[in-house]
Tab-separated table of C-alpha atoms in Angstrom:
chain	number	residue	atom	x	y	z
A	1	UNK	CA	0.000	0.000	0.000
A	2	UNK	CA	1.355	3.436	-0.931
A	3	UNK	CA	2.053	6.064	1.698
A	4	UNK	CA	-0.853	8.455	2.316
A	5	UNK	CA	-0.756	11.946	0.858
A	6	UNK	CA	-0.635	14.557	3.626
A	7	UNK	CA	-1.819	18.087	2.749
A	8	UNK	CA	-0.477	21.158	4.480
A	9	UNK	CA	-2.244	24.489	4.293
A	10	UNK	CA	-2.884	27.756	6.050
A	11	UNK	CA	-5.962	29.737	6.953
A	12	UNK	CA	-5.796	33.437	6.103
A	13	UNK	CA	-8.009	36.381	6.934
A	14	UNK	CA	-10.545	37.724	4.470
A	15	UNK	CA	-11.128	40.897	6.489
A	16	UNK	CA	-11.007	44.059	4.398
A	17	UNK	CA	-8.442	45.579	6.770
A	18	UNK	CA	-6.100	42.588	6.331
A	19	UNK	CA	-5.869	42.583	2.519
A	20	UNK	CA	-2.107	43.380	2.274
A	21	UNK	CA	-1.234	40.861	4.995
A	22	UNK	CA	-3.371	38.125	3.442
A	23	UNK	CA	-1.913	38.541	-0.036
A	24	UNK	CA	1.640	38.645	1.317
A	25	UNK	CA	1.129	35.461	3.348
A	26	UNK	CA	-0.426	33.565	0.433
A	27	UNK	CA	2.486	34.570	-1.828
A	28	UNK	CA	4.963	33.530	0.853
A	29	UNK	CA	3.468	30.097	1.497
A	30	UNK	CA	3.047	29.477	-2.230
A	31	UNK	CA	6.797	29.916	-2.666
A	32	UNK	CA	7.437	27.698	0.358
A	33	UNK	CA	5.463	24.838	-1.182
A	34	UNK	CA	2.298	24.606	0.901
A	35	UNK	CA	-0.594	22.701	-0.637
A	36	UNK	CA	-3.478	25.072	0.034
A	37	UNK	CA	-4.689	28.297	1.589
A	38	UNK	CA	-8.222	28.851	2.844
A	39	UNK	CA	-10.627	31.617	3.806
A	40	UNK	CA	-13.960	31.534	5.625
A	41	UNK	CA	-17.363	32.209	4.047
A	42	UNK	CA	-19.579	34.663	5.942
A	43	UNK	CA	-21.124	36.913	3.269
A	44	UNK	CA	-23.550	38.498	5.741
A	45	UNK	CA	-20.610	40.335	7.405
A	46	UNK	CA	-19.679	43.583	5.691
A	47	UNK	CA	-16.214	43.709	7.234
A	48	UNK	CA	-15.247	40.575	5.286
A	49	UNK	CA	-14.406	40.226	1.627
A	50	UNK	CA	-16.370	37.740	-0.437
A	51	UNK	CA	-14.587	34.424	-0.028
A	52	UNK	CA	-14.557	33.408	-3.683
A	53	UNK	CA	-13.353	36.840	-4.756
A	54	UNK	CA	-10.384	36.440	-2.404
A	55	UNK	CA	-9.646	32.951	-3.707
A	56	UNK	CA	-9.783	34.026	-7.349
A	57	UNK	CA	-7.629	37.107	-6.848
A	58	UNK	CA	-5.020	35.237	-4.795
A	59	UNK	CA	-4.839	32.324	-7.232
A	60	UNK	CA	-4.091	34.835	-9.991
A	61	UNK	CA	-1.041	36.005	-8.045
A	62	UNK	CA	0.366	32.545	-7.250
A	63	UNK	CA	1.804	29.621	-9.174
A	64	UNK	CA	1.402	26.337	-7.306
A	65	UNK	CA	-0.844	26.547	-4.262
A	66	UNK	CA	-4.509	25.486	-4.192
A	67	UNK	CA	-7.275	27.774	-2.947
A	68	UNK	CA	-10.217	26.684	-0.813
A	69	UNK	CA	-13.183	28.259	0.935
A	70	UNK	CA	-13.229	26.702	4.394
A	71	UNK	CA	-16.096	25.898	4.038
A	72	UNK	CA	-18.499	27.178	1.383
A	73	UNK	CA	-21.816	28.315	2.829
A	74	UNK	CA	-23.979	26.228	0.488
A	75	UNK	CA	-27.369	27.847	1.241
A	76	UNK	CA	-26.121	31.214	-0.044
A	77	UNK	CA	-24.237	29.729	-3.017
A	78	UNK	CA	-26.672	27.402	-4.841
A	79	UNK	CA	-25.077	24.278	-6.248
A	80	UNK	CA	-25.441	25.042	-9.991
A	81	UNK	CA	-23.731	28.431	-9.632
A	82	UNK	CA	-21.173	26.986	-7.236
A	83	UNK	CA	-20.298	24.374	-9.858
A	84	UNK	CA	-19.767	27.169	-12.390
A	85	UNK	CA	-17.611	29.131	-9.946
A	86	UNK	CA	-15.267	26.296	-9.018
A	87	UNK	CA	-14.861	24.996	-12.561
A	88	UNK	CA	-14.118	28.535	-13.744
A	89	UNK	CA	-11.495	28.991	-11.037
A	90	UNK	CA	-10.039	25.590	-11.884
A	91	UNK	CA	-9.770	26.508	-15.580
A	92	UNK	CA	-8.187	29.876	-14.801
A	93	UNK	CA	-5.685	28.499	-12.282
A	94	UNK	CA	-4.691	25.218	-13.891
A	95	UNK	CA	-6.747	23.067	-11.537
A	96	UNK	CA	-5.662	24.712	-8.283
A	97	UNK	CA	-8.945	24.564	-6.418
A	98	UNK	CA	-10.450	22.452	-3.635
A	99	UNK	CA	-14.173	22.751	-2.949
A	100	UNK	CA	-14.848	23.067	0.751
A	101	UNK	CA	-18.548	22.451	1.319
A	102	UNK	CA	-20.883	22.917	4.261
A	103	UNK	CA	-24.616	22.494	4.737
A	104	UNK	CA	-24.947	25.869	6.472
A	105	UNK	CA	-24.780	26.584	10.158
A	106	UNK	CA	-25.712	30.115	11.244
A	107	UNK	CA	-29.245	30.213	9.877
A	108	UNK	CA	-30.204	33.439	11.652
A	109	UNK	CA	-27.433	35.124	9.658
A	110	UNK	CA	-28.097	33.201	6.451
A	111	UNK	CA	-31.756	34.245	6.366
A	112	UNK	CA	-30.738	37.922	6.618
A	113	UNK	CA	-29.520	37.500	3.030
A	114	UNK	CA	-33.028	36.579	1.925
A	115	UNK	CA	-32.400	32.840	1.856
A	116	UNK	CA	-35.238	30.578	2.912
A	117	UNK	CA	-34.607	28.893	6.234
A	118	UNK	CA	-34.250	25.112	6.081
A	119	UNK	CA	-34.615	22.667	8.928
A	120	UNK	CA	-31.535	20.693	9.890
A	121	UNK	CA	-32.793	17.615	8.050
A	122	UNK	CA	-33.667	19.668	4.953
A	123	UNK	CA	-30.247	21.312	4.918
A	124	UNK	CA	-28.547	17.911	4.989
A	125	UNK	CA	-30.697	16.607	2.144
A	126	UNK	CA	-29.878	19.708	0.094
A	127	UNK	CA	-26.213	19.170	0.983
A	128	UNK	CA	-26.267	15.649	-0.430
A	129	UNK	CA	-28.137	16.753	-3.555
A	130	UNK	CA	-25.407	19.314	-4.184
A	131	UNK	CA	-22.759	16.606	-4.591
A	132	UNK	CA	-24.752	14.913	-7.341
A	133	UNK	CA	-25.485	18.158	-9.132
A	134	UNK	CA	-22.013	19.694	-8.866
A	135	UNK	CA	-20.322	16.554	-10.117
A	136	UNK	CA	-22.814	16.138	-12.949
A	137	UNK	CA	-22.060	19.699	-14.096
A	138	UNK	CA	-18.326	19.000	-14.452
A	139	UNK	CA	-16.210	16.871	-16.750
A	140	UNK	CA	-18.195	17.480	-19.939
A	141	UNK	CA	-20.835	15.154	-21.316
A	142	UNK	CA	-24.477	15.499	-22.241
A	143	UNK	CA	-26.738	18.300	-20.996
A	144	UNK	CA	-27.946	17.751	-17.449
A	145	UNK	CA	-31.535	17.730	-16.318
A	146	UNK	CA	-31.930	17.338	-12.583
A	147	UNK	CA	-35.232	17.417	-10.717
A	148	UNK	CA	-34.427	17.061	-7.047
A	149	UNK	CA	-36.104	18.176	-3.856
A	150	UNK	CA	-34.074	21.378	-3.678
A	151	UNK	CA	-32.349	21.813	-7.039
A	152	UNK	CA	-33.833	21.833	-10.504
A	153	UNK	CA	-31.901	22.376	-13.737
A	154	UNK	CA	-33.058	21.815	-17.295
A	155	UNK	CA	-30.716	20.694	-20.095
A	156	UNK	CA	-27.743	22.523	-18.582
A	157	UNK	CA	-24.450	22.029	-20.382
A	158	UNK	CA	-21.702	20.719	-18.066
A	159	UNK	CA	-18.349	22.454	-17.920
A	160	UNK	CA	-15.569	20.422	-19.506
A	161	UNK	CA	-13.420	20.954	-16.417
A	162	UNK	CA	-13.058	17.957	-14.042
A	163	UNK	CA	-14.711	18.151	-10.635
A	164	UNK	CA	-12.385	19.306	-7.847
A	165	UNK	CA	-11.905	17.378	-4.648
A	166	UNK	CA	-14.694	18.121	-2.169
A	167	UNK	CA	-13.902	18.467	1.531
A	168	UNK	CA	-16.752	18.971	3.964
A	169	UNK	CA	-17.226	20.628	7.320
A	170	UNK	CA	-19.820	18.102	8.515
A	171	UNK	CA	-20.727	18.084	12.213
A	172	UNK	CA	-24.058	16.318	12.782
A	173	UNK	CA	-24.571	12.575	12.406
A	174	UNK	CA	-26.609	12.785	9.180
A	175	UNK	CA	-24.200	15.248	7.620
A	176	UNK	CA	-21.244	13.063	8.609
A	177	UNK	CA	-22.913	10.126	6.872
A	178	UNK	CA	-23.203	12.213	3.696
A	179	UNK	CA	-19.484	12.898	3.960
A	180	UNK	CA	-18.811	9.185	4.169
A	181	UNK	CA	-20.927	8.469	1.107
A	182	UNK	CA	-19.832	11.398	-1.033
A	183	UNK	CA	-16.782	13.422	0.013
A	184	UNK	CA	-13.046	13.263	-0.599
A	185	UNK	CA	-12.128	14.894	2.690
A	186	UNK	CA	-13.534	15.937	6.052
A	187	UNK	CA	-12.642	18.954	8.200
A	188	UNK	CA	-13.691	18.327	11.830
A	189	UNK	CA	-15.718	21.199	13.264
A	190	UNK	CA	-14.672	23.582	16.019
A	191	UNK	CA	-10.975	22.911	15.350
A	192	UNK	CA	-11.341	19.473	16.910
A	193	UNK	CA	-8.182	17.392	16.612
A	194	UNK	CA	-7.329	13.704	16.721
A	195	UNK	CA	-7.378	13.529	20.530
A	196	UNK	CA	-10.802	15.163	20.866
A	197	UNK	CA	-14.057	13.466	21.750
A	198	UNK	CA	-15.642	15.069	18.697
A	199	UNK	CA	-13.183	13.332	16.370
A	200	UNK	CA	-13.397	9.964	18.129
A	201	UNK	CA	-17.204	9.981	17.975
A	202	UNK	CA	-17.554	11.453	14.478
A	203	UNK	CA	-14.989	9.633	12.374
A	204	UNK	CA	-16.583	6.171	12.841
A	205	UNK	CA	-19.867	7.543	11.423
A	206	UNK	CA	-18.028	8.605	8.272
A	207	UNK	CA	-16.260	5.263	7.999
A	208	UNK	CA	-19.438	3.249	8.466
A	209	UNK	CA	-21.322	5.291	5.862
A	210	UNK	CA	-18.452	4.987	3.395
A	211	UNK	CA	-18.285	1.214	3.815
A	212	UNK	CA	-22.059	0.899	3.467
A	213	UNK	CA	-21.822	2.802	0.173
A	214	UNK	CA	-19.113	0.447	-1.084
A	215	UNK	CA	-16.311	2.953	-0.576
A	216	UNK	CA	-12.964	2.498	1.145
A	217	UNK	CA	-13.239	4.687	4.279
A	218	UNK	CA	-9.630	5.770	3.816
A	219	UNK	CA	-10.743	7.531	0.619
A	220	UNK	CA	-12.159	10.251	2.901
A	221	UNK	CA	-9.134	12.071	4.292
A	222	UNK	CA	-9.325	14.003	7.562
A	223	UNK	CA	-7.843	17.479	7.213
A	224	UNK	CA	-7.678	19.264	10.549
A	225	UNK	CA	-8.142	22.989	11.088
A	226	UNK	CA	-5.345	23.379	13.593
A	227	UNK	CA	-4.668	26.589	15.546
A	228	UNK	CA	-1.684	27.081	17.816
A	229	UNK	CA	1.228	29.236	18.889
A	230	UNK	CA	4.648	29.100	17.236
A	231	UNK	CA	7.020	29.439	20.187
A	232	UNK	CA	10.704	30.303	19.676
A	233	UNK	CA	11.537	27.938	22.555
A	234	UNK	CA	9.970	24.659	23.740
A	235	UNK	CA	6.883	24.943	25.930
A	236	UNK	CA	6.623	22.972	29.159
A	237	UNK	CA	2.971	22.186	28.358
A	238	UNK	CA	1.690	21.843	24.790
A	239	UNK	CA	-1.947	20.994	25.602
A	240	UNK	CA	-4.348	22.570	28.086
A	241	UNK	CA	-6.381	20.839	30.786
A	242	UNK	CA	-9.052	19.948	28.237
A	243	UNK	CA	-6.483	18.359	25.934
A	244	UNK	CA	-6.568	21.137	23.322
A	245	UNK	CA	-3.281	21.847	21.533
A	246	UNK	CA	-1.660	25.126	22.585
A	247	UNK	CA	1.433	25.092	20.394
A	248	UNK	CA	5.143	24.780	20.953
A	249	UNK	CA	8.543	25.002	19.351
A	250	UNK	CA	9.224	23.825	15.823
A	251	UNK	CA	10.454	20.473	17.152
A	252	UNK	CA	7.317	20.061	19.282
A	253	UNK	CA	5.077	20.846	16.320
A	254	UNK	CA	6.935	18.393	14.105
A	255	UNK	CA	6.676	15.624	16.684
A	256	UNK	CA	2.958	16.253	17.269
A	257	UNK	CA	1.967	16.335	13.618
A	258	UNK	CA	4.132	13.399	12.611
A	259	UNK	CA	2.472	11.360	15.332
A	260	UNK	CA	-0.956	12.503	14.164
A	261	UNK	CA	-0.263	11.147	10.680
A	262	UNK	CA	1.257	7.859	11.820
A	263	UNK	CA	-0.988	7.082	14.770
A	264	UNK	CA	-4.291	8.838	14.047
A	265	UNK	CA	-4.735	8.781	10.245
A	266	UNK	CA	-4.391	12.544	9.845
A	267	UNK	CA	-4.592	13.399	6.159
A	268	UNK	CA	-3.671	17.042	6.451
A	269	UNK	CA	-3.554	20.238	8.465
A	270	UNK	CA	-4.690	23.794	7.858
A	271	UNK	CA	-2.786	26.015	10.273
A	272	UNK	CA	-4.334	29.066	11.932
A	273	UNK	CA	-1.810	31.280	13.766
A	274	UNK	CA	-2.657	32.160	17.376
A	275	UNK	CA	-0.741	33.599	20.302
A	276	UNK	CA	1.689	36.470	20.668
A	277	UNK	CA	3.841	35.808	17.579
A	278	UNK	CA	2.929	38.103	14.645
A	279	UNK	CA	0.778	36.337	12.072
A	280	UNK	CA	3.323	36.867	9.286
A	281	UNK	CA	6.106	35.357	11.382
A	282	UNK	CA	4.024	32.403	12.596
A	283	UNK	CA	2.945	31.693	9.018
A	284	UNK	CA	6.560	31.736	7.833
A	285	UNK	CA	7.674	29.349	10.579
A	286	UNK	CA	4.819	27.004	9.703
A	287	UNK	CA	5.576	27.010	5.975
A	288	UNK	CA	9.368	27.103	6.077
A	289	UNK	CA	10.199	25.041	9.171
A	290	UNK	CA	7.324	22.970	10.577
A	291	UNK	CA	5.896	21.611	7.324
A	292	UNK	CA	9.290	20.658	5.848
A	293	UNK	CA	10.156	19.064	9.194
A	294	UNK	CA	7.047	16.867	9.155
A	295	UNK	CA	7.525	15.960	5.514
A	296	UNK	CA	11.152	15.000	6.154
A	297	UNK	CA	10.237	12.929	9.215
A	298	UNK	CA	7.563	11.040	7.299
A	299	UNK	CA	9.893	10.471	4.350
A	300	UNK	CA	12.670	9.125	6.584
A	301	UNK	CA	10.303	6.756	8.360
A	302	UNK	CA	9.019	5.502	4.998
A	303	UNK	CA	12.573	4.976	3.752
A	304	UNK	CA	13.500	3.016	6.880
A	305	UNK	CA	10.647	0.546	6.466
A	306	UNK	CA	11.727	-2.851	5.084
């Protein structure tokens, strides 16, 4: 069996006031060889830039890195138009797009945009429909007619661009099952990591749903949103009383993440800088020291295997 692919990314701000910082960080981590950058999707907040506008602009200024909305607020971005957006970005960037997808969470905010409120069960059913529709509108082929519960299209020509990978932000049991049946990756909610109760209780639901659908559960990678402090010196304690990661030195980060891959099936990490180190500096340490350190450690362990 081949070694798993581990993705390393960074979360950046899409606040209007942070535009120069965000663009500088994305350019920096692109040059350093990170796999992806991500922004959040809260279009009801005027202080934030539109997520897909940020992604498109930043991809136009980079050469290798993938862009992702972490995660797309599906109720405000209907699936047919979302399919057009991601295939357009893929065509313009040479395929450098990952589709992060969520069923919608903050419905009081979502409805302020004029979107009809859905129940939790309805939102999950619309979420699953979106996978079918988005994938049918990619990769070319015959015109698509789709008459679902929530989406209806009539003889719509698919884009000739292949579908991107789809990573979800599923939290509830039914949504997690959709992830198991449909998705390529899962981002645990609330920055839960591999030692959290949320991960231990949620991942088996994904695996069971994948197996029931005839899929290999390992086909759904877990990519963790992972905040923490980059300390110039080792910390005496790297996790708090609740077990949440606080951060540490480069060596402590490398040890923690290498163990997460080897012992807990981690498929990737999206880093969010926290603490007293400036965001630009923490991002540089992540991209130029921690990520290469983890990659080297994993490569050496693979080479040492008989």
